[in-house]
Coordinates of C-alpha atoms and ligand atoms in Angstrom, one line a residue:
M1 CA 242.2 -11.5 188.8
R2 CA 238.5 -10.9 189.2
I3 CA 236.4 -11.7 186.1
L4 CA 232.6 -11.0 185.7
I5 CA 230.6 -12.8 183.1
V6 CA 227.4 -11.1 182.1
G7 CA 224.8 -13.6 180.9
N8 CA 223.8 -17.2 181.9
G9 CA 223.3 -19.4 178.8
G10 CA 225.2 -22.1 177.0
R11 CA 227.5 -19.5 175.4
E12 CA 228.4 -18.0 178.7
H13 CA 229.1 -21.5 180.3
A14 CA 231.4 -22.3 177.4
L15 CA 233.3 -18.9 177.8
L16 CA 233.5 -19.5 181.6
W17 CA 234.9 -23.1 181.1
K18 CA 237.7 -21.8 178.8
L19 CA 238.5 -18.7 180.9
R20 CA 238.9 -20.9 184.0
A21 CA 241.3 -23.1 182.1
D22 CA 243.2 -20.0 181.0
A23 CA 243.3 -18.5 184.5
P24 CA 242.9 -21.2 187.1
D25 CA 243.7 -18.7 189.9
A26 CA 241.1 -16.1 188.9
S27 CA 237.9 -15.5 190.8
F28 CA 234.8 -15.7 188.6
Y29 CA 231.4 -13.9 189.0
A30 CA 228.3 -14.3 186.9
T31 CA 224.9 -12.8 186.7
R32 CA 222.3 -15.3 187.9
P33 CA 224.3 -18.3 186.8
N34 CA 222.7 -21.4 185.4
G35 CA 223.1 -24.8 187.1
G36 CA 226.3 -25.6 185.3
M37 CA 228.0 -22.3 185.9
Q38 CA 227.0 -22.0 189.5
P39 CA 229.6 -24.3 191.1
A40 CA 232.4 -22.3 189.5
V41 CA 231.3 -18.7 190.2
T42 CA 230.1 -16.3 192.8
P43 CA 226.6 -15.5 191.8
V44 CA 225.6 -11.8 191.2
D45 CA 221.9 -11.3 191.7
L46 CA 221.5 -8.6 189.1
S47 CA 219.8 -9.0 185.7
P48 CA 222.3 -8.8 182.7
E49 CA 220.2 -5.9 181.5
D50 CA 220.6 -3.9 184.7
V51 CA 223.7 -2.2 183.2
G52 CA 223.8 0.7 185.8
G53 CA 223.5 -1.7 188.7
L54 CA 226.2 -4.0 187.3
A55 CA 228.6 -1.1 186.7
A56 CA 228.1 0.1 190.3
W57 CA 228.6 -3.5 191.6
A58 CA 231.7 -4.1 189.5
S59 CA 233.3 -0.8 190.8
T60 CA 232.6 -1.8 194.4
E61 CA 233.9 -5.3 193.9
D62 CA 237.1 -4.2 192.0
I63 CA 236.3 -6.4 189.0
D64 CA 239.3 -6.4 186.6
L65 CA 237.5 -7.7 183.5
T66 CA 233.9 -8.1 182.4
I67 CA 232.9 -10.2 179.4
V68 CA 229.4 -9.7 178.0
G69 CA 227.6 -12.6 176.4
P70 CA 224.1 -11.4 175.2
E71 CA 223.3 -8.6 172.9
A72 CA 220.7 -6.8 175.0
P73 CA 223.1 -5.3 177.6
L74 CA 225.4 -4.2 174.8
A75 CA 222.5 -2.5 173.0
S76 CA 221.6 -0.8 176.3
G77 CA 225.2 0.6 176.6
I78 CA 226.8 -1.6 179.2
A79 CA 230.2 -1.0 177.6
D80 CA 229.7 2.8 177.9
V81 CA 228.7 2.8 181.5
F82 CA 231.5 0.5 182.5
A83 CA 234.0 2.6 180.5
A84 CA 232.7 5.8 182.2
R85 CA 233.7 4.2 185.5
G86 CA 237.1 3.2 184.2
L87 CA 236.2 -0.5 184.2
R88 CA 237.5 -2.9 181.5
I89 CA 234.9 -4.6 179.5
F90 CA 234.9 -6.9 176.4
G91 CA 232.1 -5.8 174.1
P92 CA 231.2 -2.9 171.9
T93 CA 229.6 0.4 172.9
R94 CA 225.9 1.1 172.4
T95 CA 226.5 2.9 169.1
A96 CA 228.6 0.1 167.7
A97 CA 226.2 -2.5 168.9
R98 CA 223.6 -1.0 166.6
I99 CA 225.1 -3.2 163.9
E100 CA 223.0 -5.9 165.5
A101 CA 220.3 -3.9 167.3
S102 CA 219.2 -2.1 164.2
K103 CA 219.1 -4.2 161.0
A104 CA 218.1 -1.1 159.1
Y105 CA 221.4 0.6 160.3
A106 CA 223.4 -2.5 159.5
K107 CA 222.1 -2.7 155.9
Q108 CA 222.7 1.0 155.3
L109 CA 226.3 0.7 156.7
M110 CA 227.0 -2.3 154.5
G111 CA 225.7 -0.3 151.5
R112 CA 228.2 2.5 152.3
A113 CA 231.1 0.1 153.0
G114 CA 230.5 -1.9 149.8
V115 CA 230.0 -5.1 151.7
P116 CA 228.1 -7.8 149.7
T117 CA 224.6 -8.4 151.1
A118 CA 221.0 -9.0 149.9
R119 CA 219.2 -6.0 148.2
F120 CA 216.9 -4.4 150.7
A121 CA 214.5 -1.6 151.5
T122 CA 213.3 -0.3 154.9
F123 CA 209.7 0.8 155.9
T124 CA 207.8 2.2 158.8
S125 CA 204.5 2.4 156.8
F126 CA 202.6 -0.7 156.0
A127 CA 201.1 0.8 152.8
A128 CA 204.5 1.5 151.4
A129 CA 205.8 -1.9 152.4
K130 CA 202.9 -3.6 150.7
R131 CA 203.5 -1.6 147.5
H132 CA 207.2 -2.6 147.6
I133 CA 206.3 -6.3 148.1
H134 CA 204.0 -6.2 145.0
D135 CA 206.7 -4.4 143.0
V136 CA 209.6 -6.7 143.7
G137 CA 207.7 -10.0 144.1
A138 CA 208.4 -13.1 146.2
P139 CA 210.4 -14.9 147.6
L140 CA 211.4 -12.2 150.2
V141 CA 212.6 -12.0 153.8
V142 CA 210.7 -9.7 156.1
K143 CA 212.6 -8.6 159.2
A144 CA 211.9 -6.7 162.3
S145 CA 214.7 -4.1 162.5
G146 CA 215.2 -4.3 166.2
L147 CA 216.3 -7.1 168.6
A148 CA 213.9 -10.1 168.5
A149 CA 215.8 -13.0 170.1
G150 CA 216.5 -14.6 166.7
K151 CA 212.8 -14.8 165.8
G152 CA 212.5 -11.5 163.8
A153 CA 213.3 -12.8 160.3
I154 CA 210.4 -14.3 158.4
V155 CA 211.3 -16.1 155.1
C156 CA 208.3 -15.6 152.8
P157 CA 208.0 -17.8 149.7
T158 CA 204.9 -15.9 148.5
E159 CA 203.8 -12.2 148.3
D160 CA 200.8 -12.9 150.5
E161 CA 203.1 -14.3 153.3
A162 CA 205.4 -11.3 153.0
I163 CA 202.4 -8.9 153.3
T164 CA 201.1 -10.8 156.3
A165 CA 204.6 -10.7 158.0
A166 CA 204.9 -6.9 157.3
E167 CA 201.3 -6.3 158.6
D168 CA 202.1 -8.4 161.8
M169 CA 205.1 -6.1 162.5
L170 CA 203.9 -2.7 161.3
V171 CA 200.2 -2.8 162.0
R172 CA 199.6 -5.5 164.7
A173 CA 202.9 -4.7 166.5
G174 CA 203.5 -8.4 166.9
F175 CA 207.2 -7.7 167.6
G176 CA 206.7 -4.6 169.7
E177 CA 209.2 -1.8 169.3
A178 CA 211.6 -4.1 167.4
G179 CA 209.0 -4.3 164.5
R180 CA 208.1 -0.6 164.2
E181 CA 210.6 -0.5 161.3
V182 CA 211.0 -3.5 158.9
V183 CA 213.7 -4.5 156.5
I184 CA 212.4 -6.3 153.4
E185 CA 215.2 -8.2 151.7
E186 CA 215.9 -10.2 148.6
F187 CA 215.9 -14.0 149.5
M188 CA 219.4 -15.5 149.2
S189 CA 219.7 -19.2 148.6
G190 CA 222.8 -21.2 149.6
E191 CA 224.5 -22.5 152.6
E192 CA 225.0 -20.4 155.8
L193 CA 228.3 -20.0 157.6
S194 CA 229.2 -18.2 160.9
V195 CA 232.4 -16.3 161.0
L196 CA 233.1 -14.9 164.4
A197 CA 236.1 -12.5 164.8
L198 CA 237.9 -10.8 167.6
V199 CA 238.2 -7.2 166.6
D200 CA 240.1 -4.2 167.9
G201 CA 238.3 -1.4 166.1
E202 CA 240.2 -1.8 162.8
S203 CA 241.6 -5.3 162.4
A204 CA 239.7 -8.6 162.5
L205 CA 241.0 -11.9 163.7
P206 CA 238.6 -14.6 162.5
L207 CA 238.0 -17.6 164.8
L208 CA 237.4 -21.1 163.5
P209 CA 234.3 -20.9 161.1
S210 CA 231.3 -22.9 162.1
Q211 CA 227.8 -23.7 161.0
D212 CA 224.6 -23.2 163.1
H213 CA 221.4 -25.2 162.7
K214 CA 218.6 -22.6 163.3
R215 CA 215.6 -24.7 162.3
L216 CA 213.9 -26.9 165.0
D217 CA 213.6 -30.1 162.9
E218 CA 216.0 -32.5 161.1
G219 CA 217.0 -31.7 157.6
D220 CA 216.7 -27.9 158.5
T221 CA 212.9 -27.9 158.5
G222 CA 210.4 -26.4 160.9
P223 CA 210.4 -23.1 162.7
N224 CA 213.5 -20.9 163.3
T225 CA 215.0 -21.2 166.8
G226 CA 217.9 -19.6 168.7
G227 CA 220.0 -22.6 167.3
M228 CA 219.6 -26.3 167.7
G229 CA 223.2 -27.3 167.2
A230 CA 226.5 -26.3 165.5
Y231 CA 229.7 -27.8 164.3
A232 CA 233.2 -26.8 163.4
P233 CA 235.3 -26.7 161.3
V234 CA 233.5 -26.3 158.0
S235 CA 235.3 -27.4 154.8
I236 CA 233.8 -24.7 152.6
A237 CA 235.5 -22.1 154.8
T238 CA 238.9 -22.4 153.3
E239 CA 241.9 -20.1 154.2
D240 CA 241.2 -18.1 151.0
L241 CA 237.6 -17.6 151.9
L242 CA 238.4 -16.5 155.4
E243 CA 240.9 -14.0 154.0
R244 CA 238.3 -12.7 151.6
V245 CA 235.8 -12.4 154.5
R246 CA 238.4 -10.5 156.5
R247 CA 239.3 -8.1 153.7
S248 CA 236.0 -7.6 151.9
I249 CA 233.5 -7.9 154.8
L250 CA 234.9 -7.6 158.3
E251 CA 237.5 -4.8 157.9
P252 CA 235.4 -2.6 155.6
T253 CA 232.6 -2.9 158.1
L254 CA 234.9 -1.9 161.0
A255 CA 236.2 1.1 159.0
A256 CA 232.6 2.3 158.2
L257 CA 231.7 2.0 161.9
K258 CA 234.7 4.0 162.9
E259 CA 233.8 6.7 160.3
D260 CA 230.4 6.8 162.1
G261 CA 232.2 7.5 165.4
A262 CA 231.2 4.0 166.5
E263 CA 234.5 2.1 166.8
F264 CA 233.8 -1.6 167.4
R265 CA 235.9 -3.5 169.9
G266 CA 234.9 -7.0 170.9
L267 CA 233.5 -9.9 169.0
L268 CA 232.0 -9.2 165.5
Y269 CA 229.9 -12.1 164.2
A270 CA 229.2 -12.2 160.5
G271 CA 226.4 -14.6 159.5
L272 CA 227.1 -15.4 155.8
M273 CA 225.2 -17.0 152.9
M274 CA 227.6 -18.9 150.6
Q275 CA 226.5 -19.1 147.0
D276 CA 228.9 -20.3 144.2
G277 CA 231.8 -19.9 146.7
L278 CA 231.0 -16.2 147.3
P279 CA 230.0 -14.9 150.7
R280 CA 227.2 -12.4 151.3
V281 CA 226.2 -11.1 154.7
V282 CA 222.9 -12.3 156.2
E283 CA 223.3 -10.4 159.4
F284 CA 225.9 -9.1 161.9
N285 CA 225.8 -9.8 165.6
C286 CA 227.8 -7.8 168.1
R287 CA 228.7 -10.8 170.4
F288 CA 229.7 -14.5 170.4
G289 CA 227.2 -16.8 168.7
D290 CA 225.1 -19.3 170.6
P291 CA 225.5 -22.3 170.0
E292 CA 228.5 -21.7 167.8
T293 CA 230.7 -20.8 170.8
Q294 CA 229.9 -24.1 172.4
A295 CA 231.3 -25.9 169.3
I296 CA 234.3 -23.6 168.7
I297 CA 235.7 -23.1 172.2
P298 CA 236.6 -26.7 173.0
L299 CA 238.8 -26.7 169.8
L300 CA 240.8 -23.6 170.9
S301 CA 244.1 -24.7 172.3
S302 CA 245.6 -21.2 172.8
S303 CA 244.3 -18.7 175.3
L304 CA 241.0 -16.9 175.0
L305 CA 241.7 -14.7 178.0
E306 CA 244.8 -13.1 176.5
P307 CA 243.2 -11.6 173.3
V308 CA 240.0 -10.7 175.2
A309 CA 241.9 -8.8 177.9
E310 CA 244.1 -7.1 175.3
I311 CA 241.0 -5.9 173.3
A312 CA 239.2 -4.8 176.5
A313 CA 242.4 -2.8 177.5
G314 CA 242.3 -0.9 174.2
G315 CA 245.1 -2.9 172.6
S316 CA 245.4 -4.4 169.2
T317 CA 245.0 -7.9 167.8
A318 CA 248.2 -7.5 165.7
G319 CA 250.5 -9.8 167.7
I320 CA 247.9 -12.4 168.5
R321 CA 247.8 -15.9 167.0
M322 CA 245.0 -18.3 167.8
R323 CA 245.7 -22.0 167.7
W324 CA 243.1 -24.7 167.1
R325 CA 243.2 -28.4 167.6
R326 CA 243.0 -30.4 164.4
E327 CA 239.8 -32.0 165.5
S328 CA 236.1 -31.6 164.9
A329 CA 233.4 -30.6 167.3
V330 CA 229.6 -31.2 167.1
T331 CA 227.2 -29.5 169.5
T332 CA 223.7 -30.9 170.0
V333 CA 221.2 -28.7 171.8
L334 CA 218.8 -30.4 174.1
A335 CA 215.6 -28.4 174.2
S336 CA 212.4 -28.5 176.2
H337 CA 209.3 -30.0 174.4
G338 CA 207.4 -27.1 172.9
Y339 CA 210.4 -24.8 172.3
P340 CA 210.5 -22.3 170.5
G341 CA 206.9 -21.9 171.7
S342 CA 205.9 -22.4 175.3
Y343 CA 207.3 -25.2 177.4
A344 CA 207.4 -26.6 181.0
K345 CA 210.1 -25.5 183.5
G346 CA 211.4 -27.1 186.7
V347 CA 211.7 -30.6 185.1
P348 CA 214.4 -32.8 186.7
I349 CA 217.5 -33.5 184.6
V350 CA 219.8 -36.5 184.9
I351 CA 223.3 -36.3 183.5
P352 CA 224.9 -39.7 183.9
E353 CA 228.3 -39.7 185.6
D354 CA 230.0 -41.4 182.7
V355 CA 228.8 -38.6 180.4
A356 CA 229.8 -35.8 182.7
T357 CA 233.3 -37.2 183.1
R358 CA 234.2 -38.1 179.5
H359 CA 237.2 -36.2 178.2
D360 CA 235.6 -35.8 174.7
V361 CA 232.2 -34.5 175.9
H362 CA 231.4 -31.1 177.2
V363 CA 228.0 -30.6 178.7
F364 CA 227.4 -26.8 178.6
H365 CA 224.3 -25.7 180.5
A366 CA 221.8 -23.2 179.1
G367 CA 218.4 -23.2 180.7
T368 CA 219.1 -25.1 183.9
R369 CA 218.9 -24.3 187.6
L370 CA 220.4 -26.0 190.6
E371 CA 217.8 -26.6 193.3
K372 CA 218.0 -28.3 196.6
G373 CA 216.6 -31.5 195.0
G374 CA 219.1 -31.3 192.1
L375 CA 219.3 -30.0 188.6
V376 CA 216.1 -28.9 186.8
T377 CA 215.2 -27.2 183.5
S378 CA 214.6 -23.4 183.4
G379 CA 214.5 -22.5 179.7
G380 CA 213.8 -23.6 176.2
R381 CA 217.3 -24.6 175.3
V382 CA 218.4 -26.6 178.3
L383 CA 221.9 -28.1 177.5
A384 CA 224.4 -27.9 174.7
V385 CA 226.3 -31.2 174.4
T386 CA 229.6 -30.9 172.5
G387 CA 231.5 -34.0 171.3
T388 CA 235.0 -33.7 169.9
A389 CA 236.9 -36.3 167.9
S390 CA 239.4 -36.6 165.1
S391 CA 236.7 -36.7 162.4
L392 CA 233.3 -34.9 162.1
A393 CA 231.4 -38.2 161.9
E394 CA 233.0 -39.4 165.1
A395 CA 232.4 -36.1 166.9
A396 CA 228.7 -36.3 165.8
A397 CA 228.4 -39.8 167.1
V398 CA 230.0 -38.8 170.5
S399 CA 227.7 -35.8 170.8
R400 CA 224.6 -37.8 169.9
T401 CA 225.4 -40.7 172.3
A402 CA 225.8 -38.2 175.1
A403 CA 222.7 -36.3 174.1
N404 CA 220.8 -39.6 174.2
A405 CA 222.1 -40.6 177.6
I406 CA 221.1 -37.4 179.3
T407 CA 217.4 -37.5 180.3
F408 CA 214.6 -35.1 181.2
E409 CA 211.0 -35.3 180.4
G410 CA 210.2 -33.6 177.1
K411 CA 213.8 -33.7 175.9
T412 CA 213.9 -32.7 172.2
Y413 CA 216.9 -32.7 170.0
R414 CA 218.2 -33.0 166.4
K415 CA 220.2 -36.1 165.6
D416 CA 221.6 -34.7 162.3
I417 CA 223.9 -31.9 163.4
G418 CA 226.6 -31.5 160.8
W419 CA 224.6 -33.2 158.1
R420 CA 225.6 -30.9 155.3
E421 CA 229.3 -31.4 155.9
L422 CA 228.9 -35.2 156.4
A423 CA 227.0 -35.3 153.0
R424 CA 229.8 -33.3 151.4
Q425 CA 232.4 -35.7 152.8
T426 CA 230.4 -38.7 151.5
R427 CA 230.2 -37.0 148.0
T428 CA 233.9 -36.3 148.0
A429 CA 234.8 -39.8 149.0
A430 CA 232.5 -41.2 146.3
K431 CA 234.1 -38.9 143.7
R432 CA 237.6 -40.1 144.8
R433 CA 236.6 -43.7 144.5
S434 CA 235.1 -43.3 141.0
A435 CA 238.2 -41.3 139.9
K436 CA 240.4 -44.1 141.2
G437 CA 238.2 -46.7 139.4
R438 CA 238.7 -44.8 136.1
G439 CA 242.4 -44.3 136.7
Ligands
AMP1 P1 218.6 -13.0 160.9 O1 217.6 -12.7 162.1 O2 218.8 -11.8 160.1 O3 219.8 -13.6 161.4 O4 217.9 -14.1 160.1 C1 217.6 -15.4 160.7 C2 217.7 -16.5 159.6 O5 216.8 -16.2 158.6 C3 219.0 -16.6 158.9 O6 220.0 -17.3 159.7 C4 218.7 -17.2 157.6 O7 218.5 -18.6 157.8 C5 217.3 -16.6 157.3 N1 217.5 -15.4 156.5 C6 217.6 -14.1 156.9 N2 217.8 -13.3 155.9 C7 217.8 -14.0 154.7 C8 217.9 -13.8 153.3 N3 218.1 -12.5 152.9 N4 217.9 -14.8 152.5 C9 217.7 -16.1 152.9 N5 217.6 -16.4 154.2 C10 217.6 -15.4 155.1
LIG2 N1 223.5 -18.8 166.5 C1 223.0 -17.5 166.1 C2 223.2 -16.4 167.0 O1 223.9 -16.5 168.0 O2 222.6 -15.4 166.8

């Protein structure tokens, strides 16, 4: 079997690692692989966004299955051009990928499908946006409707900040095309949860829920990033909650997409806000999350290749059962100093041998490059270091120890990944102790 992976970040390295374990005899190809993927693949020197070039290449090379990591090629219609050549690909069509590529479309779809989400309005005129902000009042979230690499949502505690954000997008074109339309949303408080599901157009098979840490600094402060870490499982995501998410969020969304002639096959990611035990949708993504994938995948004990190949072949998720290890995983992202702003590249990285070979540590590469002299940095998020253990506290310690042992100049990381869950466990243990004391 010949498998092409489109994309070259931490998520794609984690997918590659699992697919190789599922199919040890397969040949793997990847677009401009990072330093961690490179030894395991034949590199394809095409950009993930060169969808026509990739389809032509995959035809010539007789690729059996293509898996797409990032959203941009999906939004550009990579699934459509591959399908037109009879090539199997895991990922939604261009029209279905609008669920991520146009926040305005996603909100309107959720409205029609009765999916719980924040109240919203969309604008292309700054004057109208400003009037609306005055009418509804702060706090608000102002979002560029198009793709903005996770940086297009501005949480605005005051009306003035909301007006500035809308002006940046609509007048100063600070987000380019992506900000020509803005979505202005009610601010939702609560705790976020990522539910990723394999979907076959109608049914959804949720994966192990996880929690991302989008802010740069500890305690979830500082600017939004692509994600500084993640962990799984999350105790607030009970079986009942997952069933509710499947029935009241994922499947109604799939039905509404189908009604629009935009059947969605692939991975549907629901970013949820949990308040009083009830989920509301913050956003949908049309692909695996990064860094959630790096936390979830090491816990998957059944095959990933099987369901992915089945969905890409036009089959259904009906007979598929995913199995998960009864362990916890914590992923710590090591970033370059300056990220999410500007940062240096080409900085030498040292991963000690005893870290690289530990059975309970996975070092997934993101912004790294293999050069003649060794491994160097090539991006803002450099490595995603996943630790696994029987408890979350131990997994966090394993991840942190490994993160600490890896060195490169300017290394920046959070030492508190999983803090909400750990605090919850401490509270539960204290309650148990005091109940015992009383009893
Ligand atoms: P998005 O680009 O829509 O994923 O938003 C990025 C981040 O902004 C989310 O993960 C949340 O932390 C925050 N956010 C977005 N929309 C809202 C909202 N309506 N209420 C509160 N926080 C939000
Ligand atoms: N971790 C957030 C995302 O993948 O969009």
